[in-house]
Amino acid sequence: MTAVATRADAGALRSTISRIVCDARDLLDDEHIVGLDGLWDLVTATIQHAVVGGVSPERMAALLGLLGRIREAETARTQIQLAEKSATLARVRSALAEISPATSVDGLLSIAPSIACGLGFDRVLVSTVDTNWQLHTMCVVRDPRWAEEIVAVGREEPLVLDRSLIENDTVVGVQATLVDEVQENPRVNRALAEITRSSSYGIAPLLVDGEVVGLLHADCYFQDRLFTVEDQALLSTFAAGLSQNLARVTVLDGMAALRSHFDGVARWQAPARGATVSVAASRDDDSVLTRREAQIMRLMADGDSNAKIARRLVISEGTVKTHVTRILRKLDVGNRAEAVAVWLRAESG
């Protein structure tokens, strides 16, 4: 079913449902009926009461006929919803195909907003998170300069991720968030609310190894409408695919960084025949630090305790301890001090 056919069918179904509602109001003498939901149960209950209390054959035929029309409309609605979901997935797959050539985190985050706008959003913002919420790149379909101004405002002061910001709900809960009444919402950053003039928007988390490392914001500003549950589902689907690509390029970035940090260390010396270490090897626990482990190693080198690292990365202290244990094993050292020494020697060349 094509998108045009789906829209045509949806329009025809709306007309059909409208007629069913009007007929149901007349037949049941109930002006409070407004839609298809719950109507089957209401008509069924009416038929059951009519059987007990007695009813004319004409009225029973009308009730049964209405019941059949309701079921047909419900079936048509389900089919259209399935077709719309299929079309949405096809659009997301096409959008993600445009992202797949990216080979670095920065490159991926730089192109993601414009590609997401191609899905029908008017403005899309991608950002990274640790203890702070850091704006990276934004696309405004009709006004690129406005996008730059919004990002600049968001970067003026550190946006600390705590309970005062609605974005914290997405990070802590690892789930999408739909934000309404933006201008009145006390948990929306005031400076960003003022410059964006947004009324509602959606947020979807970007995940790597199960942890939220970024956020995707979107709205429908130029369409002059609220961000809907359907919009949020589309944004979340795109964010899930983007997360997979983000994990891929994070590995590539991690390999490049570690090659630089450990230049001269035996494990990074090129094989005699000029072969290169594969992406798959970067996931091998035997030698290579993951992106998160490298991040924790840098904080350890700065003298941060496990508790401080946990606060900065918004993870549990137990998770930090697990990472530290893995780091010590990979670097073949017995304690944090030795690990830091190896790290610093590698950085200094």
Coordinates of C-alpha atoms in Angstrom, one line a residue:
M1 CA 0.0 0.0 0.0
T2 CA 1.5 3.3 -1.1
A3 CA 1.6 6.4 1.1
V4 CA -0.9 8.1 -1.2
A5 CA -3.2 5.2 -1.0
T6 CA -2.9 5.0 2.8
R7 CA -3.8 8.7 3.1
A8 CA -6.8 8.2 0.8
D9 CA -7.9 5.2 2.8
A10 CA -7.5 7.0 6.0
G11 CA -9.6 9.9 4.7
A12 CA -12.3 7.6 3.6
L13 CA -12.2 5.8 7.0
R14 CA -12.7 9.1 8.8
S15 CA -15.8 9.8 6.8
T16 CA -17.1 6.3 7.5
I17 CA -16.5 6.6 11.2
S18 CA -18.2 10.0 11.3
R19 CA -21.3 8.5 9.7
I20 CA -21.3 5.6 12.1
V21 CA -21.0 8.0 15.1
C22 CA -24.0 10.0 13.8
D23 CA -26.1 6.9 13.3
A24 CA -25.1 5.6 16.7
R25 CA -26.1 8.9 18.4
D26 CA -29.6 8.7 16.7
L27 CA -30.1 5.0 17.3
L28 CA -29.0 5.0 20.9
D29 CA -30.2 8.5 21.7
D30 CA -26.8 9.4 23.1
E31 CA -25.1 12.7 22.1
H32 CA -22.0 11.9 24.0
I33 CA -20.8 9.4 21.5
V34 CA -17.7 10.9 19.8
G35 CA -15.7 8.1 18.2
L36 CA -15.3 4.4 17.5
D37 CA -13.5 3.5 20.7
G38 CA -15.8 1.8 23.1
L39 CA -18.7 1.9 20.6
W40 CA -18.7 -1.9 20.0
D41 CA -19.2 -2.5 23.8
L42 CA -21.9 0.1 24.0
V43 CA -23.9 -1.3 21.1
T44 CA -23.4 -4.9 22.4
A45 CA -24.7 -3.9 25.8
T46 CA -27.7 -2.2 24.2
I47 CA -28.5 -5.3 22.2
Q48 CA -28.3 -7.5 25.3
H49 CA -30.7 -5.2 27.2
A50 CA -33.0 -5.2 24.2
V51 CA -33.2 -9.0 24.1
V52 CA -34.2 -9.1 27.8
G53 CA -36.7 -6.2 27.6
G54 CA -38.1 -6.9 24.2
V55 CA -37.5 -4.9 21.0
S56 CA -39.0 -4.6 17.6
P57 CA -37.4 -6.6 14.8
E58 CA -36.6 -3.3 13.0
R59 CA -34.7 -1.9 15.9
M60 CA -32.8 -5.1 16.4
A61 CA -31.8 -5.2 12.7
A62 CA -30.6 -1.6 13.0
L63 CA -28.5 -2.4 16.1
L64 CA -27.0 -5.5 14.5
G65 CA -26.3 -3.6 11.3
L66 CA -24.5 -0.9 13.3
L67 CA -22.5 -3.5 15.1
G68 CA -21.3 -5.0 11.8
R69 CA -20.3 -1.5 10.5
I70 CA -18.3 -0.9 13.6
R71 CA -16.4 -4.1 13.3
E72 CA -15.6 -3.4 9.6
A73 CA -14.4 0.1 10.5
E74 CA -12.2 -1.3 13.3
T75 CA -10.7 -3.8 10.9
A76 CA -10.0 -1.1 8.3
R77 CA -8.4 1.1 11.0
T78 CA -6.1 -1.7 12.1
Q79 CA -5.0 -2.4 8.5
I80 CA -4.3 1.3 7.9
Q81 CA -2.3 1.5 11.1
L82 CA -0.2 -1.4 10.1
A83 CA 0.4 0.1 6.6
E84 CA 1.4 3.4 8.2
K85 CA 3.9 1.6 10.5
S86 CA 5.3 -0.2 7.6
A87 CA 5.7 3.0 5.6
T88 CA 7.3 4.7 8.7
L89 CA 9.9 2.0 9.0
A90 CA 10.7 2.2 5.3
R91 CA 11.2 6.0 5.7
V92 CA 13.4 5.5 8.7
R93 CA 15.5 2.8 7.0
S94 CA 16.0 5.2 4.1
A95 CA 17.1 8.0 6.4
L96 CA 19.5 5.7 8.3
A97 CA 21.0 4.6 5.0
E98 CA 22.1 8.3 4.5
I99 CA 23.9 8.1 7.9
S100 CA 25.7 4.9 7.4
P101 CA 28.7 6.4 5.5
A102 CA 29.7 8.4 8.6
T103 CA 32.9 7.2 10.1
S104 CA 33.2 9.4 13.3
V105 CA 31.0 10.4 16.1
D106 CA 31.3 14.1 15.2
G107 CA 30.6 13.4 11.6
L108 CA 27.5 11.4 12.4
L109 CA 26.1 13.9 14.9
S110 CA 26.7 16.7 12.4
I111 CA 24.5 15.2 9.7
A112 CA 21.9 13.5 11.8
P113 CA 19.6 16.6 12.4
S114 CA 19.2 17.4 8.7
I115 CA 18.5 13.8 7.8
A116 CA 15.9 13.6 10.6
C117 CA 14.2 16.7 9.3
G118 CA 13.7 14.7 6.1
L119 CA 11.3 12.5 8.1
G120 CA 8.9 15.5 8.4
F121 CA 10.2 17.3 11.5
D122 CA 10.8 21.1 11.2
R123 CA 13.6 21.4 13.7
V124 CA 15.9 18.7 15.1
L125 CA 18.7 19.1 17.7
V126 CA 21.3 16.5 18.6
S127 CA 23.3 16.8 21.8
T128 CA 25.6 14.8 24.0
V129 CA 25.2 14.1 27.7
D130 CA 27.5 13.3 30.6
T131 CA 26.9 15.3 33.8
N132 CA 26.0 18.2 31.5
W133 CA 23.7 18.5 28.5
Q134 CA 25.8 19.7 25.6
L135 CA 24.2 21.0 22.3
H136 CA 26.1 19.7 19.2
T137 CA 24.2 20.4 16.0
M138 CA 20.8 21.6 15.0
C139 CA 18.8 21.8 11.7
V140 CA 16.0 24.3 11.2
V141 CA 14.5 23.5 7.7
R142 CA 13.8 27.1 6.8
D143 CA 16.4 29.0 8.7
P144 CA 19.9 27.6 9.1
R145 CA 21.0 30.8 10.9
W146 CA 18.4 30.4 13.5
A147 CA 19.7 26.9 14.2
E148 CA 23.2 28.3 14.8
E149 CA 21.8 31.0 17.1
I150 CA 19.9 28.4 19.2
V151 CA 23.0 26.2 19.6
A152 CA 25.0 29.3 20.5
V153 CA 22.5 30.2 23.3
G154 CA 22.5 26.6 24.5
R155 CA 26.3 26.7 24.8
E156 CA 26.6 30.0 26.7
E157 CA 26.4 28.4 30.1
P158 CA 26.8 24.7 31.2
L159 CA 23.4 23.0 31.2
V160 CA 23.7 20.7 34.3
L161 CA 21.6 17.6 34.0
D162 CA 19.6 17.4 37.2
R163 CA 16.0 17.3 38.3
S164 CA 15.5 20.9 37.3
L165 CA 15.7 20.0 33.5
I166 CA 13.1 17.8 31.8
E167 CA 15.9 16.3 29.7
N168 CA 17.1 14.6 32.9
D169 CA 13.9 12.4 32.8
T170 CA 15.0 11.0 29.4
V171 CA 18.5 10.3 30.6
V172 CA 17.6 8.7 34.0
G173 CA 14.5 6.9 32.7
V174 CA 16.2 5.9 29.4
Q175 CA 12.9 6.6 27.6
A176 CA 11.4 9.1 25.2
T177 CA 9.7 12.3 26.6
L178 CA 6.9 14.4 25.1
V179 CA 7.0 18.0 26.4
D180 CA 3.9 20.2 26.1
E181 CA 3.3 23.8 27.2
V182 CA 7.0 24.5 26.8
Q183 CA 6.8 28.3 27.4
E184 CA 5.1 27.7 30.8
N185 CA 7.0 24.5 31.8
P186 CA 9.4 25.4 34.7
R187 CA 11.7 22.5 33.8
V188 CA 12.4 23.7 30.3
N189 CA 15.6 25.8 30.0
R190 CA 14.3 29.4 29.8
A191 CA 16.9 30.7 27.4
L192 CA 16.3 27.9 24.9
A193 CA 12.5 28.2 25.4
E194 CA 12.6 31.9 24.5
I195 CA 14.8 31.6 21.5
T196 CA 13.1 28.6 20.0
R197 CA 9.5 29.8 20.8
S198 CA 8.5 26.2 20.8
S199 CA 5.1 25.0 22.2
S200 CA 5.9 21.3 22.3
Y201 CA 8.6 18.9 21.3
G202 CA 9.8 15.4 21.7
I203 CA 13.0 14.0 23.2
A204 CA 14.5 10.5 22.4
P205 CA 17.6 9.0 24.0
L206 CA 20.7 7.9 22.1
L207 CA 22.2 4.8 23.6
V208 CA 25.7 3.2 23.4
D209 CA 26.2 0.0 25.4
G210 CA 22.8 0.6 27.1
E211 CA 23.8 4.0 28.5
V212 CA 22.4 7.3 27.4
V213 CA 25.1 9.3 25.6
G214 CA 23.0 11.8 23.7
L215 CA 19.6 13.2 23.0
L216 CA 17.5 13.9 20.0
H217 CA 15.0 16.8 20.1
A218 CA 12.4 17.5 17.4
D219 CA 9.3 19.6 16.9
C220 CA 6.9 20.7 14.1
Y221 CA 7.2 24.5 14.6
F222 CA 6.6 25.7 11.0
Q223 CA 3.6 23.3 10.7
D224 CA 2.1 25.2 13.6
R225 CA 1.0 22.1 15.4
L226 CA 1.7 20.2 18.6
F227 CA 4.2 17.3 18.6
T228 CA 2.0 14.2 18.7
V229 CA 2.4 10.7 20.1
E230 CA 2.9 9.5 16.5
D231 CA 5.6 12.1 16.0
Q232 CA 7.3 10.8 19.1
A233 CA 7.1 7.2 17.9
L234 CA 8.8 8.2 14.6
L235 CA 11.5 10.2 16.5
S236 CA 12.2 7.2 18.8
T237 CA 12.4 4.8 15.9
F238 CA 14.9 7.0 14.2
A239 CA 16.9 7.5 17.4
A240 CA 17.1 3.7 17.9
G241 CA 18.6 3.3 14.5
L242 CA 20.9 6.3 15.0
S243 CA 22.1 4.7 18.3
Q244 CA 23.2 1.6 16.4
N245 CA 25.2 3.8 14.0
L246 CA 26.6 5.8 16.9
A247 CA 27.8 2.6 18.6
R248 CA 29.6 1.7 15.3
V249 CA 31.4 5.1 14.9
T250 CA 32.2 5.2 18.6
V251 CA 34.2 2.0 18.1
L252 CA 36.0 3.6 15.2
D253 CA 36.7 6.8 17.2
G254 CA 37.9 4.7 20.1
M255 CA 40.3 2.8 18.0
A256 CA 41.7 6.0 16.5
A257 CA 42.1 7.5 20.0
L258 CA 43.7 4.4 21.5
R259 CA 46.1 4.1 18.6
S260 CA 47.2 7.6 19.3
H261 CA 47.4 7.1 23.1
F262 CA 49.2 3.8 22.8
D263 CA 51.4 4.7 19.9
G264 CA 54.6 2.6 20.3
V265 CA 52.9 0.0 22.7
A266 CA 53.3 -3.5 21.3
R267 CA 49.6 -4.3 20.9
W268 CA 49.2 -1.4 18.5
Q269 CA 52.2 -2.1 16.3
A270 CA 51.2 -2.9 12.8
P271 CA 51.5 -6.5 11.6
A272 CA 54.3 -7.2 9.3
R273 CA 52.1 -7.6 6.3
G274 CA 50.4 -4.3 6.8
A275 CA 47.1 -5.7 8.0
T276 CA 44.9 -3.4 10.1
V277 CA 43.1 -4.2 13.3
S278 CA 39.4 -4.9 12.5
V279 CA 36.4 -3.2 14.0
A280 CA 35.5 -6.6 15.5
A281 CA 38.8 -6.7 17.4
S282 CA 37.9 -3.4 19.1
R283 CA 35.2 -5.3 21.0
D284 CA 37.6 -7.9 22.2
D285 CA 37.9 -7.7 26.0
D286 CA 41.5 -9.2 25.9
S287 CA 43.3 -6.0 25.1
V288 CA 41.4 -3.0 23.8
L289 CA 39.7 -0.5 26.1
T290 CA 36.1 0.3 25.2
R291 CA 35.0 3.9 24.7
R292 CA 33.6 4.0 28.3
E293 CA 36.7 2.4 29.8
A294 CA 38.9 5.0 28.0
Q295 CA 36.7 7.7 29.4
I296 CA 37.0 6.4 32.9
M297 CA 40.7 5.9 32.5
R298 CA 41.1 9.6 31.7
L299 CA 39.1 10.6 34.8
M300 CA 41.2 8.2 36.9
A301 CA 44.3 10.0 35.5
D302 CA 42.8 13.3 36.6
G303 CA 42.6 11.9 40.1
D304 CA 38.9 11.4 40.3
S305 CA 37.5 8.8 42.8
N306 CA 35.0 6.1 41.8
A307 CA 32.2 8.1 43.4
K308 CA 33.2 11.3 41.5
I309 CA 33.5 9.4 38.2
A310 CA 30.0 7.9 38.8
R311 CA 28.5 11.4 39.3
R312 CA 30.2 12.9 36.3
L313 CA 29.2 10.0 34.0
V314 CA 25.7 9.6 35.6
I315 CA 26.3 5.9 36.3
S316 CA 26.4 3.9 39.5
E317 CA 29.5 3.6 41.5
G318 CA 29.3 -0.2 41.2
T319 CA 29.4 0.2 37.4
V320 CA 32.5 2.3 37.7
K321 CA 34.2 -0.4 39.9
T322 CA 33.4 -3.0 37.3
H323 CA 34.9 -0.9 34.5
V324 CA 38.0 -0.2 36.7
T325 CA 38.5 -4.0 37.3
R326 CA 38.3 -4.6 33.5
I327 CA 40.8 -1.8 32.9
L328 CA 43.3 -3.2 35.3
R329 CA 43.1 -6.6 33.7
K330 CA 43.4 -5.3 30.2
L331 CA 46.5 -3.2 31.1
D332 CA 47.9 -6.1 33.1
V333 CA 48.5 -4.0 36.2
G334 CA 47.6 -4.6 39.8
N335 CA 46.2 -1.2 40.9
R336 CA 44.9 2.2 39.9
A337 CA 48.2 3.9 40.3
E338 CA 49.9 1.5 37.9
A339 CA 47.1 1.8 35.4
V340 CA 47.4 5.6 35.5
A341 CA 51.2 5.3 35.1
V342 CA 50.8 3.1 32.0
W343 CA 48.2 5.5 30.6
L344 CA 50.3 8.6 31.1
R345 CA 53.4 7.0 29.6
A346 CA 51.3 6.1 26.6
E347 CA 50.0 9.6 26.3
S348 CA 53.4 11.1 26.5
G349 CA 54.7 8.7 23.9

